[in-house]
CSV table of C-alpha atoms in Angstrom, one decimal:
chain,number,residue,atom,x,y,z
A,387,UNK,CA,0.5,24.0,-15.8
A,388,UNK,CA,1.0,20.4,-17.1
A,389,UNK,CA,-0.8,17.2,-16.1
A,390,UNK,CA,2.0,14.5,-15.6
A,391,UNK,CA,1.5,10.9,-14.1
A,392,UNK,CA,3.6,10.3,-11.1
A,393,UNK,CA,4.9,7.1,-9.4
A,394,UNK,CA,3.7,7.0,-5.9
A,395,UNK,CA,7.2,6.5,-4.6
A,396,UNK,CA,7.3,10.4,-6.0
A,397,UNK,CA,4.6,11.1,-4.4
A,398,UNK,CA,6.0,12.6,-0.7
A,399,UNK,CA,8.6,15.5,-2.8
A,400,UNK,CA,5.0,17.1,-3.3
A,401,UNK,CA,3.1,16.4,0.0
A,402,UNK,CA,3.5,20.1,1.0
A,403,UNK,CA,1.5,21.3,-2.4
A,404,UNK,CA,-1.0,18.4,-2.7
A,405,UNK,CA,-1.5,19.1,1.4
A,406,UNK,CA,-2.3,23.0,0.4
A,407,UNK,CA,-4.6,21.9,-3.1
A,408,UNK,CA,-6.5,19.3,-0.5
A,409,UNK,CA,-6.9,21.6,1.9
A,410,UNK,CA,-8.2,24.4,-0.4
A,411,UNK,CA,-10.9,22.4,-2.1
A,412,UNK,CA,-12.4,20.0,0.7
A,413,UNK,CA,-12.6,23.0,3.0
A,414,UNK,CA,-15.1,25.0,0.6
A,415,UNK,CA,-18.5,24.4,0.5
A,416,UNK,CA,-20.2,21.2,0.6
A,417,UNK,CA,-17.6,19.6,1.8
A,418,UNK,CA,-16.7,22.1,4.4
A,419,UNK,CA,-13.3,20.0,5.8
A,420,UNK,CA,-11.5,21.3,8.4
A,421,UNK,CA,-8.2,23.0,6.6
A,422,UNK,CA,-6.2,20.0,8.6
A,423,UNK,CA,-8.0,17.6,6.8
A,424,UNK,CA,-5.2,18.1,4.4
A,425,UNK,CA,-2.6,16.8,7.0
A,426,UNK,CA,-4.7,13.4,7.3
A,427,UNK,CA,-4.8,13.2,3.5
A,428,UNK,CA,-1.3,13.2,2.7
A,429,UNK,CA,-0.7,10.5,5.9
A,430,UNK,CA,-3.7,8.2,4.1
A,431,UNK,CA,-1.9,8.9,0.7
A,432,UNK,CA,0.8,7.2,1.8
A,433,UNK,CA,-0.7,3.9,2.2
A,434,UNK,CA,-3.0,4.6,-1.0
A,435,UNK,CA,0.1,4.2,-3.5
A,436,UNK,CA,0.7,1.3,-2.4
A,437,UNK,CA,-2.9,0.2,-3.1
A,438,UNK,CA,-2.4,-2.9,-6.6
A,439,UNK,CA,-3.2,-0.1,-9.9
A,440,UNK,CA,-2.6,2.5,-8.3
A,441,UNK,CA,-2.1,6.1,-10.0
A,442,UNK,CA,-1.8,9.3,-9.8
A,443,UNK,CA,-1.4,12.7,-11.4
A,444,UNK,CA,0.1,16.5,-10.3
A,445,UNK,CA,-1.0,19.5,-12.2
A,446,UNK,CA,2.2,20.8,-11.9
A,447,UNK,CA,3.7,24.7,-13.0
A,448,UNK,CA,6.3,26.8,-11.6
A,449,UNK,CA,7.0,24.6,-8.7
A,450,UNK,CA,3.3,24.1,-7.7
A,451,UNK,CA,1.0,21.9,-7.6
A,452,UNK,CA,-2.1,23.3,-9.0
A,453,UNK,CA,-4.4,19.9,-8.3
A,454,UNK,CA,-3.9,15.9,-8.2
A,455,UNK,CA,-6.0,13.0,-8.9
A,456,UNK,CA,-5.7,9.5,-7.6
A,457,UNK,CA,-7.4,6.5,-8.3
A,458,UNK,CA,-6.6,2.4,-8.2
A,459,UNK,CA,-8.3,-0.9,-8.7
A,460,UNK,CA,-11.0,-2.0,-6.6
A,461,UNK,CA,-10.4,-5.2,-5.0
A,462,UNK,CA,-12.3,-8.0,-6.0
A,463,UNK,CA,-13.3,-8.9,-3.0
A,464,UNK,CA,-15.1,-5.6,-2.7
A,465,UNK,CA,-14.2,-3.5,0.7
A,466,UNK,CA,-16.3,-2.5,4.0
A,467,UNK,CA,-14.7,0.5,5.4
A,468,UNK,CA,-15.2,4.0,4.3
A,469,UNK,CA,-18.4,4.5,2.5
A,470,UNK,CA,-18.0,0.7,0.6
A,471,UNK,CA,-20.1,-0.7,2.7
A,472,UNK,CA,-23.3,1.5,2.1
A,473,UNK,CA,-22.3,1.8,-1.7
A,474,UNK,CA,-22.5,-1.6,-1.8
A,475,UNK,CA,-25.9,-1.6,0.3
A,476,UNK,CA,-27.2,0.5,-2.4
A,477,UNK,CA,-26.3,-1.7,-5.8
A,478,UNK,CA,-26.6,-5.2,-4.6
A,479,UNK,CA,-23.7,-7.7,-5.1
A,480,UNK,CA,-24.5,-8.4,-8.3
A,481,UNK,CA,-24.0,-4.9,-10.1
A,482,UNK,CA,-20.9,-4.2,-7.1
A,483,UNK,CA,-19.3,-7.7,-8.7
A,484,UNK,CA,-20.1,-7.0,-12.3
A,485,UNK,CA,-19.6,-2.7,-12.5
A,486,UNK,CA,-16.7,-2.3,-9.8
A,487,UNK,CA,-14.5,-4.7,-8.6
A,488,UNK,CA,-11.7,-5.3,-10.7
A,489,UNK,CA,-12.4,-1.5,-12.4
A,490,UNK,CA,-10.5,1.7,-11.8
A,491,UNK,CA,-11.6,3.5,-8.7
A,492,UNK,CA,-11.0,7.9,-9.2
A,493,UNK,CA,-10.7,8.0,-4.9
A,494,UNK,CA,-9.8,12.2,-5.3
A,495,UNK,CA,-10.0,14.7,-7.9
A,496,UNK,CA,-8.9,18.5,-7.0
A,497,UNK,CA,-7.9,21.5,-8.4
A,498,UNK,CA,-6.6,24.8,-6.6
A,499,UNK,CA,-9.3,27.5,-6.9
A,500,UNK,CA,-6.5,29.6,-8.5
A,501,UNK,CA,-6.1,27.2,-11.8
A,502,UNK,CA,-9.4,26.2,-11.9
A,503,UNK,CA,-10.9,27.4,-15.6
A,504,UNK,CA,-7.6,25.9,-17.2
A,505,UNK,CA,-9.4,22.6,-18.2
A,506,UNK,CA,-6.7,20.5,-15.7
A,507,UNK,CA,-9.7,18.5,-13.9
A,508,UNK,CA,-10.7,17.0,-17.1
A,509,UNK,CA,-6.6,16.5,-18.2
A,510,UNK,CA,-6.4,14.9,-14.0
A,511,UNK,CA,-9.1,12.8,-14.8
A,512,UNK,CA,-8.2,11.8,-18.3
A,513,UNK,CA,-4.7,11.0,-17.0
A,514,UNK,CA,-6.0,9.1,-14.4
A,515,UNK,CA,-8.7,6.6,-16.1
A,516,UNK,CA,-6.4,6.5,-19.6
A,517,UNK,CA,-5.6,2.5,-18.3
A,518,UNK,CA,-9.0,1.7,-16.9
A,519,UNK,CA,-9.3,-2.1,-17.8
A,520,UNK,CA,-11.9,-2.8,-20.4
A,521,UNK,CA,-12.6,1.4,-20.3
A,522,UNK,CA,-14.8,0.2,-16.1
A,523,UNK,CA,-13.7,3.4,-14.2
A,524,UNK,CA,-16.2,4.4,-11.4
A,525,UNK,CA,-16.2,7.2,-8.6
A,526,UNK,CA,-18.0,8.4,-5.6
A,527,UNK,CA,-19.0,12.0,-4.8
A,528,UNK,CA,-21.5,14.0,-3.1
A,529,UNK,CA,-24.9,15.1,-4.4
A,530,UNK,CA,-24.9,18.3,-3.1
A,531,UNK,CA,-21.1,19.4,-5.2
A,532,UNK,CA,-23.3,20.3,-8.2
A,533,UNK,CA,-20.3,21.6,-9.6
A,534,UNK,CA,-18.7,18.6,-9.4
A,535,UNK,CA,-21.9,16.8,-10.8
A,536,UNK,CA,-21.8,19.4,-13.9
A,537,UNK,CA,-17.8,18.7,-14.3
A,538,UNK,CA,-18.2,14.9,-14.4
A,539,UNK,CA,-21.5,15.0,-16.6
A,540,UNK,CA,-20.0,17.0,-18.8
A,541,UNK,CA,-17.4,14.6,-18.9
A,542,UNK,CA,-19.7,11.5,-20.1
A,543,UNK,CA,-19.5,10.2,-16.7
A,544,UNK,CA,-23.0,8.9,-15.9
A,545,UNK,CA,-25.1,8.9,-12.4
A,546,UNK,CA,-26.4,4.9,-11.3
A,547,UNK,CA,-29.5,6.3,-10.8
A,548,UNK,CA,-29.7,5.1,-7.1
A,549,UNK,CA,-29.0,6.4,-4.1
A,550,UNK,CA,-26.5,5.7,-1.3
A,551,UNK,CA,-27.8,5.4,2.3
A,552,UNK,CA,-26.0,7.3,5.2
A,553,UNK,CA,-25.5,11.0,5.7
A,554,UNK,CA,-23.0,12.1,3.2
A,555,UNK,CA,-25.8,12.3,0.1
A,556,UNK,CA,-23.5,9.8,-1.7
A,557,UNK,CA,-23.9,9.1,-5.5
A,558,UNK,CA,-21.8,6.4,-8.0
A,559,UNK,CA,-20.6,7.6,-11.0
A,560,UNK,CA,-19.7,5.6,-13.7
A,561,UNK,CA,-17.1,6.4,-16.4
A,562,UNK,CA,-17.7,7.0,-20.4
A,563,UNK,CA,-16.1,3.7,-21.3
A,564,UNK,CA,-17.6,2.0,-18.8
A,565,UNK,CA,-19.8,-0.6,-20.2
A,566,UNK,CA,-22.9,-0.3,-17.6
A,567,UNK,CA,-23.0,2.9,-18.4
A,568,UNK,CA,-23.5,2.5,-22.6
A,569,UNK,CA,-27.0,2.9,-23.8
């Protein structure tokens, strides 16, 4: 498989294989999804590439899709929905001004469970946060994937050590380039 960017005009010639990769992941354990979920995902995808910085990238062999990342620049007027509002509960406005708006935003990361071990998360997110501006990249993701913890550890990015309110056990990462996060 090879890790390609992809225009999000491009994007709906692999909605059947992103839809399958999505549906695979986020149904497993701890995110437990309902298979549908992948459905919903594609629909919200839609609207996502046309989000200002957005990209995205297909790990793509034999006419599959074997996982896709997508990420895009947080607004600087920083958002409400989703889980924006407790994230930025949990930092304060200073440190959501400062570390995330204006930086790259990794929204979804996933790879089939049949290519995993290939090294194509870390080629999706490389692809993905190559532009970040001024190397701020930043992500949100559960605290009880540990394997997604190890992957992104082990891929500099680093934990704010502080925690997110609301059920989902929410954590923000912080990219290797991103200056909050040097020592």
């Amino acid at each position: 498989m090879r890790v390609r960017l992809v225009e999000g005009a491009s994007l709906p010639s692999y909605a059947d294989g992103i839809r399958q990769v999505y549906a695979d992941v986020f149904s497993e354990p701890p995110w437990n999804e309902d298979p549908s979920a992948g459905d919903r995902y594609v629909e919200r995808l839609a609207a996502d590439a046309a989000r200002p910085g957005f990209t995205a990238a297909l790990a793509l062999g034999a006419g599959t899709v074997g996982g896709f990342a997508t990420a895009w620049t947080t607004p600087d007027v920083f958002p409400s929905g989703r889980s924006y509002g407790h994230v930025a509960e949990a930092l304060g406005p200073g440190r959501v001004e400062g570390w995330l708006c204006g930086a790259l935003e990794v929204d979804e990361l996933a790879v089939s469970p049949d290519a995993r071990g290939a090294g194509l998360g870390a080629a999706l997110l490389s692809a993905v946060t190559e532009a970040a501006p001024d190397g701020r990249c930043w992500l949100l993701t559960s605290v009880r994937a540990e394997a997604t913890l190890r992957f992104y550890r082990r891929a500099g990015w680093h934990q704010v050590p502080v925690s997110v309110p609301g059920r989902a056990g929410l954590v923000v990462l912080l990219g290797p380039g991103h200056p909050a996060a040097r020592p």
